[in-house]
Coordinates of C-alpha atoms and ligand atoms in Angstrom, one line a residue:
X1 CA -17.7 11.9 -29.8
X2 CA -15.2 14.5 -28.4
X3 CA -13.8 17.8 -29.3
X4 CA -10.9 19.2 -27.2
X5 CA -13.1 20.7 -24.5
X6 CA -16.3 18.6 -24.5
X7 CA -17.5 15.1 -25.1
X8 CA -21.1 14.7 -26.4
X9 CA -23.2 11.9 -25.1
X10 CA -26.3 11.1 -27.1
X11 CA -29.0 8.8 -25.9
X12 CA -32.7 8.6 -26.8
X13 CA -33.7 12.1 -27.8
X14 CA -31.2 13.7 -25.4
X15 CA -27.7 15.1 -26.0
X16 CA -25.4 16.1 -23.2
X17 CA -22.2 18.1 -23.3
X18 CA -19.6 16.7 -20.9
X19 CA -16.5 18.8 -20.2
X20 CA -13.1 17.2 -20.8
X21 CA -10.6 17.8 -18.1
X22 CA -6.9 18.0 -18.9
X23 CA -4.4 16.4 -16.4
X24 CA -0.7 17.3 -16.2
X25 CA 0.0 13.8 -17.3
X26 CA -2.1 10.8 -18.4
X27 CA -5.4 10.4 -20.3
X28 CA -8.0 13.2 -20.5
X29 CA -10.9 12.8 -18.0
X30 CA -14.6 13.2 -18.9
X31 CA -16.3 15.2 -16.2
X32 CA -19.6 13.4 -15.5
X33 CA -20.6 15.1 -12.3
X34 CA -23.8 16.5 -13.8
X35 CA -24.7 13.3 -15.6
X36 CA -27.3 12.3 -13.1
X37 CA -28.7 15.8 -12.5
X38 CA -29.0 16.6 -16.3
X39 CA -29.4 13.2 -17.8
X40 CA -30.9 10.9 -15.1
X41 CA -28.1 8.5 -15.8
X42 CA -25.5 6.7 -13.7
X43 CA -22.2 5.2 -15.0
X44 CA -21.3 1.6 -14.3
X45 CA -17.7 0.8 -13.6
X46 CA -17.1 -2.0 -11.0
X47 CA -13.6 -2.0 -9.8
X48 CA -13.2 1.6 -11.0
X49 CA -11.3 0.5 -14.0
X50 CA -12.1 3.7 -15.9
X51 CA -13.0 6.1 -13.1
X52 CA -10.9 8.9 -11.7
X53 CA -12.3 9.2 -8.2
X54 CA -10.5 12.4 -7.2
X55 CA -8.0 15.1 -8.3
X56 CA -4.5 14.5 -6.8
X57 CA -1.1 16.0 -7.2
X58 CA 0.9 13.4 -5.3
X59 CA 1.7 10.4 -7.4
X60 CA 1.6 9.6 -11.1
X61 CA 1.8 6.1 -12.7
X62 CA 2.2 5.5 -16.4
X63 CA 1.3 1.8 -16.6
X64 CA 2.2 1.3 -20.2
X65 CA 5.7 2.8 -19.8
X66 CA 6.2 1.3 -16.3
X67 CA 6.8 4.7 -14.8
X68 CA 6.1 5.9 -11.2
X69 CA 6.6 9.5 -10.1
X70 CA 6.3 10.9 -6.6
X71 CA 5.5 14.6 -6.9
X72 CA 7.2 14.4 -10.4
X73 CA 10.4 12.6 -9.3
X74 CA 11.0 9.1 -10.8
X75 CA 11.0 6.3 -8.3
X76 CA 14.4 5.0 -9.5
X77 CA 16.1 8.3 -8.7
X78 CA 14.5 8.5 -5.3
X79 CA 15.3 4.8 -4.5
X80 CA 19.0 5.4 -5.4
X81 CA 19.5 8.9 -4.0
X82 CA 17.0 9.8 -1.4
X83 CA 15.9 8.4 2.0
X84 CA 12.5 7.3 3.3
X85 CA 12.0 10.3 5.6
X86 CA 12.9 12.7 2.8
X87 CA 10.4 10.9 0.6
X88 CA 7.8 11.2 3.4
X89 CA 8.5 15.0 3.4
X90 CA 8.1 15.1 -0.4
X91 CA 4.8 13.2 -0.4
X92 CA 3.4 15.2 2.5
X93 CA 4.5 18.8 1.6
X94 CA 5.0 18.6 -2.2
X95 CA 8.7 19.4 -2.6
X96 CA 12.0 18.0 -1.5
X97 CA 13.2 19.6 1.8
X98 CA 16.3 21.6 2.3
X99 CA 18.7 20.5 4.9
X100 CA 17.1 22.5 7.8
X101 CA 13.6 21.3 6.8
X102 CA 14.7 17.7 6.7
X103 CA 16.4 17.9 10.1
X104 CA 13.3 19.5 11.6
X105 CA 11.0 16.8 10.1
X106 CA 13.4 14.1 11.2
X107 CA 13.3 15.5 14.7
X108 CA 9.5 15.7 14.8
X109 CA 9.1 12.1 13.6
X110 CA 11.8 10.8 15.9
X111 CA 10.2 12.5 19.0
X112 CA 6.9 10.8 18.4
X113 CA 8.1 7.2 18.1
X114 CA 7.0 6.0 21.6
X115 CA 3.4 4.9 22.1
X116 CA 1.2 5.7 25.1
X117 CA 2.3 3.3 27.8
X118 CA -1.2 2.0 28.3
X119 CA -1.2 0.7 24.7
X120 CA 1.1 -2.0 25.9
X121 CA -1.8 -3.5 27.9
X122 CA -4.0 -3.3 24.9
X123 CA -1.8 -5.8 23.1
X124 CA -2.4 -8.3 25.8
X125 CA -6.0 -8.7 24.7
X126 CA -4.8 -10.4 21.5
X127 CA -4.0 -14.1 21.2
X128 CA -0.2 -14.7 20.8
X129 CA -0.8 -16.4 17.5
X130 CA -2.7 -13.4 16.0
X131 CA -1.5 -12.3 12.6
X132 CA 0.4 -9.1 13.1
X133 CA -1.9 -7.4 10.6
X134 CA -4.9 -8.3 12.7
X135 CA -3.2 -6.8 15.7
X136 CA -2.2 -3.7 13.7
X137 CA -5.8 -3.0 12.5
X138 CA -6.9 -3.1 16.1
X139 CA -4.1 -1.1 17.7
X140 CA -4.0 1.6 15.0
X141 CA -7.8 1.9 15.3
X142 CA -7.4 2.2 19.1
X143 CA -5.0 5.1 18.7
X144 CA -8.0 7.4 18.4
X145 CA -8.9 6.4 22.0
X146 CA -5.4 7.5 23.1
X147 CA -4.6 10.7 21.1
X148 CA -7.6 12.8 21.7
X149 CA -5.7 16.0 21.0
X150 CA -5.2 15.2 17.3
X151 CA -8.7 14.1 16.3
X152 CA -10.2 17.3 15.1
X153 CA -9.9 17.0 11.3
X154 CA -10.9 20.7 10.8
X155 CA -7.8 21.9 12.6
X156 CA -4.8 21.9 10.3
X157 CA -2.4 21.7 13.3
X158 CA -4.1 18.6 14.7
X159 CA -4.1 17.0 11.2
X160 CA -0.3 17.6 11.1
X161 CA 0.2 16.1 14.6
X162 CA -1.8 13.1 13.7
X163 CA 0.2 12.7 10.5
X164 CA 3.5 12.8 12.3
X165 CA 2.2 10.5 15.1
X166 CA 1.1 7.9 12.5
X167 CA 4.4 7.9 10.6
X168 CA 6.4 7.8 13.8
X169 CA 4.4 5.2 15.7
X170 CA 3.5 2.6 13.0
X171 CA 7.0 1.0 13.1
X172 CA 6.7 0.8 16.9
X173 CA 3.3 -0.8 16.7
X174 CA 4.3 -3.3 14.0
X175 CA 7.4 -4.3 15.9
X176 CA 5.4 -4.7 19.1
X177 CA 2.9 -6.9 17.2
X178 CA 5.9 -9.0 16.1
X179 CA 7.4 -9.2 19.6
X180 CA 4.1 -10.1 21.1
X181 CA 3.7 -13.0 18.6
X182 CA 7.1 -14.3 19.7
X183 CA 6.4 -13.9 23.4
X184 CA 9.4 -11.5 23.7
X185 CA 9.4 -8.2 25.6
X186 CA 8.7 -5.1 23.7
X187 CA 11.7 -3.1 22.7
X188 CA 11.4 0.7 23.1
X189 CA 12.3 2.9 20.2
X190 CA 15.9 4.3 20.2
X191 CA 16.0 7.9 19.0
X192 CA 19.7 7.8 18.2
X193 CA 18.8 5.5 15.3
X194 CA 17.5 6.4 11.9
X195 CA 13.9 5.4 11.0
X196 CA 14.7 2.1 9.3
X197 CA 17.4 1.1 11.8
X198 CA 15.1 1.9 14.6
X199 CA 12.5 -0.4 13.2
X200 CA 15.0 -3.3 12.7
X201 CA 16.2 -2.7 16.3
X202 CA 12.7 -2.9 17.7
X203 CA 12.1 -6.1 15.9
X204 CA 15.4 -8.0 16.5
X205 CA 16.9 -6.6 19.7
X206 CA 16.3 -8.3 23.0
X207 CA 17.1 -6.8 26.4
X208 CA 19.7 -9.4 27.3
X209 CA 22.2 -8.7 24.6
X210 CA 23.5 -5.9 22.4
X211 CA 22.0 -5.8 18.9
X212 CA 23.8 -3.7 16.3
X213 CA 21.9 -2.9 13.1
X214 CA 24.0 -3.5 10.0
X215 CA 24.0 -0.2 8.0
X216 CA 23.6 -2.1 4.7
X217 CA 20.4 -3.9 6.0
X218 CA 19.0 -0.6 7.3
X219 CA 19.7 0.9 3.8
X220 CA 17.9 -1.9 2.2
X221 CA 14.9 -1.6 4.5
X222 CA 14.8 2.2 3.9
X223 CA 14.7 1.5 0.2
X224 CA 11.9 -1.0 0.6
X225 CA 10.0 1.7 2.5
X226 CA 10.6 4.3 -0.3
X227 CA 9.4 1.9 -3.0
X228 CA 6.1 1.3 -1.1
X229 CA 5.5 4.8 0.1
X230 CA 2.6 5.7 -2.3
X231 CA 0.9 4.4 -5.3
X232 CA -1.9 6.8 -6.2
X233 CA -5.5 5.6 -5.9
X234 CA -5.0 1.9 -5.1
X235 CA -7.5 -0.1 -3.0
X236 CA -6.2 0.8 0.4
X237 CA -5.7 4.4 -0.4
X238 CA -9.2 4.6 -1.9
X239 CA -10.4 3.0 1.3
X240 CA -8.6 5.7 3.4
X241 CA -10.1 8.4 1.3
X242 CA -13.6 6.9 1.4
X243 CA -13.5 6.5 5.2
X244 CA -12.1 10.0 5.6
X245 CA -14.7 11.5 3.3
X246 CA -17.3 11.0 6.1
X247 CA -15.1 13.0 8.5
X248 CA -13.8 10.0 10.4
X249 CA -10.6 10.7 12.4
X250 CA -7.2 9.9 10.8
X251 CA -6.4 6.9 13.0
X252 CA -9.7 5.2 12.1
X253 CA -9.1 5.9 8.4
X254 CA -5.6 4.5 8.5
X255 CA -6.8 1.4 10.4
X256 CA -9.3 1.0 7.5
X257 CA -6.5 1.3 5.0
X258 CA -4.5 -1.4 6.9
X259 CA -7.5 -3.8 6.8
X260 CA -7.8 -3.3 3.0
X261 CA -4.1 -3.7 2.4
X262 CA -4.1 -7.1 4.1
X263 CA -5.9 -8.8 1.2
X264 CA -3.8 -11.2 -1.0
X265 CA -4.7 -9.2 -4.2
X266 CA -3.1 -6.2 -2.6
X267 CA -0.5 -5.9 0.2
X268 CA -1.0 -9.5 1.3
X269 CA 0.6 -10.6 -2.1
X270 CA 4.1 -10.3 -0.7
X271 CA 3.4 -13.0 1.9
X272 CA 1.5 -15.1 -0.7
X273 CA 4.2 -14.7 -3.3
X274 CA 7.0 -16.0 -1.1
X275 CA 4.9 -18.9 0.2
X276 CA 4.1 -19.8 -3.4
X277 CA 7.8 -19.7 -4.4
X278 CA 8.7 -21.9 -1.5
X279 CA 5.9 -24.3 -2.4
X280 CA 7.2 -24.6 -6.0
X281 CA 10.6 -25.3 -4.3
X282 CA 12.7 -26.1 -7.3
X283 CA 13.2 -24.9 -10.9
X284 CA 12.1 -28.3 -12.4
X285 CA 8.6 -27.8 -10.9
X286 CA 8.0 -24.4 -12.6
X287 CA 6.5 -25.7 -15.9
X288 CA 3.8 -27.6 -14.0
X289 CA 3.1 -24.5 -11.8
X290 CA 2.9 -22.2 -14.9
X291 CA 0.3 -24.6 -16.4
X292 CA -1.8 -24.3 -13.2
X293 CA -1.5 -20.5 -13.1
X294 CA -2.8 -20.3 -16.6
X295 CA -5.8 -22.6 -15.9
X296 CA -8.6 -20.5 -14.3
X297 CA -10.3 -23.6 -12.9
X298 CA -7.2 -24.3 -10.7
X299 CA -7.9 -21.1 -8.6
X300 CA -4.1 -20.5 -8.7
X301 CA -2.6 -17.2 -9.8
X302 CA 1.1 -16.3 -10.0
X303 CA 1.4 -14.1 -7.0
X304 CA 3.6 -11.1 -7.4
X305 CA 2.7 -10.9 -11.0
X306 CA 0.2 -8.6 -12.8
X307 CA -1.1 -5.2 -11.9
X308 CA -4.2 -3.2 -12.5
X309 CA -2.2 -0.2 -13.8
X310 CA 1.2 -1.6 -14.9
X311 CA 1.0 -3.3 -18.3
X312 CA 4.8 -3.2 -18.3
X313 CA 7.5 -4.1 -15.8
X314 CA 6.7 -2.5 -12.4
X315 CA 9.6 -0.1 -11.9
X316 CA 9.6 -0.9 -8.2
X317 CA 10.1 -4.6 -9.0
X318 CA 13.3 -3.7 -11.0
X319 CA 14.8 -2.0 -8.0
X320 CA 13.6 -4.8 -5.7
X321 CA 15.3 -7.4 -7.9
X322 CA 18.6 -5.6 -7.6
X323 CA 18.2 -5.2 -3.9
X324 CA 17.5 -9.0 -3.5
X325 CA 20.9 -9.8 -5.0
X326 CA 22.6 -7.2 -2.8
X327 CA 20.9 -8.3 0.5
X328 CA 21.4 -12.0 -0.1
X329 CA 25.1 -11.4 -0.9
X330 CA 25.4 -9.3 2.2
X331 CA 23.8 -12.0 4.4
X332 CA 26.2 -14.6 2.9
X333 CA 23.2 -16.4 1.3
X334 CA 24.4 -17.9 -2.0
X335 CA 22.4 -20.0 -4.4
X336 CA 19.2 -19.3 -2.5
X337 CA 16.7 -21.7 -4.0
X338 CA 13.8 -19.3 -3.6
X339 CA 15.6 -16.6 -5.5
X340 CA 16.6 -19.1 -8.2
X341 CA 13.0 -20.2 -8.6
X342 CA 11.8 -16.6 -8.7
X343 CA 14.3 -15.6 -11.4
X344 CA 13.6 -18.7 -13.5
X345 CA 9.8 -18.3 -13.0
X346 CA 10.1 -14.7 -14.2
X347 CA 12.1 -15.7 -17.2
X348 CA 9.7 -18.4 -18.3
X349 CA 6.5 -16.3 -17.6
X350 CA 7.8 -13.4 -19.6
X351 CA 8.3 -15.6 -22.6
X352 CA 5.0 -17.4 -22.2
X353 CA 2.2 -16.4 -24.6
X354 CA -0.5 -16.2 -21.8
X355 CA 1.5 -13.8 -19.6
X356 CA 2.8 -11.8 -22.7
X357 CA -0.7 -11.4 -24.2
X358 CA -2.2 -10.3 -20.8
X359 CA 0.8 -8.0 -20.1
X360 CA 1.5 -9.6 -16.8
X361 CA 4.9 -8.6 -15.4
X362 CA 6.5 -9.0 -11.9
X363 CA 5.1 -6.4 -9.5
X364 CA 6.7 -5.0 -6.3
X365 CA 5.7 -8.0 -4.3
X366 CA 7.5 -10.6 -6.4
X367 CA 11.0 -10.0 -5.0
X368 CA 10.3 -8.1 -1.7
X369 CA 9.5 -11.3 0.3
X370 CA 12.9 -12.8 -0.6
X371 CA 14.7 -9.7 0.8
X372 CA 12.6 -9.6 3.9
X373 CA 13.1 -13.3 4.6
X374 CA 16.9 -12.9 4.2
X375 CA 16.7 -10.1 6.8
X376 CA 15.1 -12.5 9.2
X377 CA 11.5 -11.6 9.0
X378 CA 8.8 -14.3 9.0
X379 CA 6.3 -14.1 6.1
X380 CA 3.6 -12.8 8.5
X381 CA 5.6 -9.5 8.9
X382 CA 5.8 -8.8 5.2
X383 CA 2.4 -7.0 4.9
X384 CA 2.9 -5.1 8.2
X385 CA 6.1 -3.7 6.7
X386 CA 4.2 -2.7 3.6
X387 CA 1.7 -1.0 5.9
X388 CA 4.4 1.0 7.7
X389 CA 5.8 2.1 4.4
X390 CA 2.4 3.0 2.8
X391 CA 1.2 5.0 5.9
X392 CA 2.7 8.2 4.5
X393 CA 1.0 7.8 1.2
X394 CA -2.4 7.2 2.9
X395 CA -1.8 10.2 5.1
X396 CA -0.7 12.5 2.3
X397 CA -3.7 11.5 0.3
X398 CA -6.0 11.9 3.3
X399 CA -4.6 15.4 4.0
X400 CA -4.9 16.4 0.4
X401 CA -8.6 15.4 0.5
X402 CA -9.5 17.1 3.8
X403 CA -7.8 20.3 2.7
X404 CA -9.9 20.4 -0.5
X405 CA -12.8 22.8 0.0
X406 CA -14.9 20.8 -2.5
X407 CA -14.7 17.6 -0.4
X408 CA -17.9 15.6 -0.6
X409 CA -18.7 12.3 1.2
X410 CA -17.9 9.4 -1.1
X411 CA -21.2 7.8 -2.0
X412 CA -21.2 5.6 -5.2
X413 CA -24.5 4.6 -6.8
X414 CA -25.4 1.1 -8.1
X415 CA -27.0 -0.8 -10.9
X416 CA -29.9 -2.4 -8.9
X417 CA -30.7 -5.9 -10.1
X418 CA -32.8 -7.2 -7.1
X419 CA -36.6 -7.7 -7.0
X420 CA -38.9 -4.8 -7.8
X421 CA -41.2 -3.7 -5.0
X422 CA -43.4 -6.6 -3.6
X423 CA -45.7 -7.1 -0.6
X424 CA -44.8 -8.8 2.6
X425 CA -46.2 -12.3 2.9
X426 CA -47.1 -13.7 6.4
X427 CA -45.0 -16.7 7.4
X428 CA -47.8 -19.2 7.1
X429 CA -48.5 -18.1 3.5
X430 CA -44.8 -18.7 2.3
Ligands
LIG1 N1 -1.6 -15.0 -12.6 C1 -2.4 -15.6 -13.6 N2 -3.3 -14.9 -14.3 C2 -3.5 -13.6 -14.0 C3 -2.7 -13.0 -13.0 C4 -1.8 -13.7 -12.3 N3 -1.0 -13.2 -11.3 N4 -3.1 -11.7 -12.9 C5 -4.1 -11.5 -13.8 N5 -4.3 -12.6 -14.5 C6 -5.2 -12.8 -15.6 C7 -6.6 -12.9 -15.1 O1 -7.0 -14.3 -14.9 C8 -7.4 -12.3 -16.3 O2 -7.5 -13.2 -17.3 P1 -8.8 -13.1 -18.3 O3 -8.7 -11.7 -19.0 O4 -8.6 -14.2 -19.2 O5 -10.0 -13.2 -17.5 C9 -6.5 -11.1 -16.7 O6 -5.1 -11.6 -16.4 C10 -6.7 -9.8 -16.1 O7 -6.8 -10.0 -14.7 P2 -7.7 -9.2 -13.7 O8 -7.8 -10.0 -12.4 O9 -9.0 -8.9 -14.4 O10 -6.9 -7.9 -13.5 P3 -7.0 -6.8 -12.3 O11 -6.5 -5.6 -12.9 O12 -8.4 -6.8 -11.8 O13 -6.1 -7.5 -11.2 C11 -4.3 -8.0 -9.8 C12 -4.8 -7.0 -10.9 C13 -3.0 -7.4 -9.2 C14 -5.3 -8.1 -8.7 C15 -4.0 -9.4 -10.5 O14 -3.0 -9.2 -11.5 C16 -3.5 -10.4 -9.4 O15 -4.4 -11.0 -8.8 N6 -2.2 -10.6 -9.3 C17 -1.7 -11.5 -8.2 C18 -1.7 -10.8 -6.9 C19 -0.7 -9.7 -6.7 O16 0.5 -10.0 -7.1 N7 -1.1 -8.6 -6.2 C20 -0.2 -7.5 -5.9 C21 -0.4 -6.3 -6.7 S1 0.9 -5.1 -6.6 C22 1.0 -4.5 -5.0 C23 -0.3 -4.0 -4.5 O17 -1.1 -3.3 -5.2 O18 -0.6 -4.2 -3.3

């Protein structure tokens, strides 16, 4: 039962008044903070399907409409008109920068792109065939052993320096992980290049010949980064927040976020989606595959489809689909079988009763792999690129949380279903 300000919860002979909080956008939120103290009750919500874990003013998603806003700006407008570093500024500081602010931000990020030289030796501890995500989790975690002057989370200046360092150095670290897996020398960042071009250069240049980044590819990469920059309280962001709520340093928190992102239900889906499309291989095999994806006992899901929040077309997937056509055209790749399978699979799935009834639509990962593959990246680099792009979202959310004076350590409760208290039995009596 709810009036405009309170909900009333009645159980047994008790009745509790629970305040209703009004967001700027989205459903009202019942404030249950006093539920345990006043009612001796917990709530049960595995997977947090109905729980708002924090207040935030960074990103808003309307899953039914298929709408994504960064600080109020629609993702389609940003993807078409803005740039990744401008979006980073927006997410971190709340408003679009003017020209001088953007130049200053650009400079600060650019001047932090190199990593401590000793980190180069750290890479050598990894096997050459390590997945770049495994290397990134380790190296980003190790940043806290290298950058001692930005570990004090209570100092706003140090938080700012850590934020810039992470945004600047993640592309360098991801590119190093890639180069290490190939057995090629690391390529140092080149500060004359913009953020996306610099990343492409560090991945694809070799010391023995000139490598010129194609502006159209760098634009496509920049766009991919914008589309992935933040997505409110998803699994990896919630992981960063939970890790940070204990006071852990920002490098450790972002390493935790990277570890969470790796899973195939989250950021690992872009690799899984492309591998699945390749495995399907041709349009005539789609009906059989669809049959398997609908059969729970097969253990197969259509990767790059479905979303916890979007029950409509993911707006990022729309932009990504357009980019896929553009990039493949640019690379002179015509009639790409993977893109053909993807488009036909999408068409069939969107008409299929199972996918329609469950409101399963393509998500950001469905087309991104096709673009990254056309650019020359192996599938193992897809999730690291997601991690680079999402770093700013993690950091903006972490900074927002740390600056909040009401911050409490994240500590969920449980519905205990184990044995009640019992006495220890000596081994000979068991
Ligand atoms: N293929 C087939 N069936 C699916 C799929 C899919 N991709 N996604 C969901 N379903 C079914 C699922 O079996 C369930 O059926 P039922 O109600 O009969 O039990 C129903 O739809 C709801 O699924 P759920 O797993 O309860 O939904 P969720 O909100 O917990 O999961 C999801 C969301 C993204 C994990 C899921 O849709 C999925 O596994 N998709 C494939 C992986 C993927 O593309 N992940 C990337 C997400 S977007 C980028 C990111 O966040 O990193």
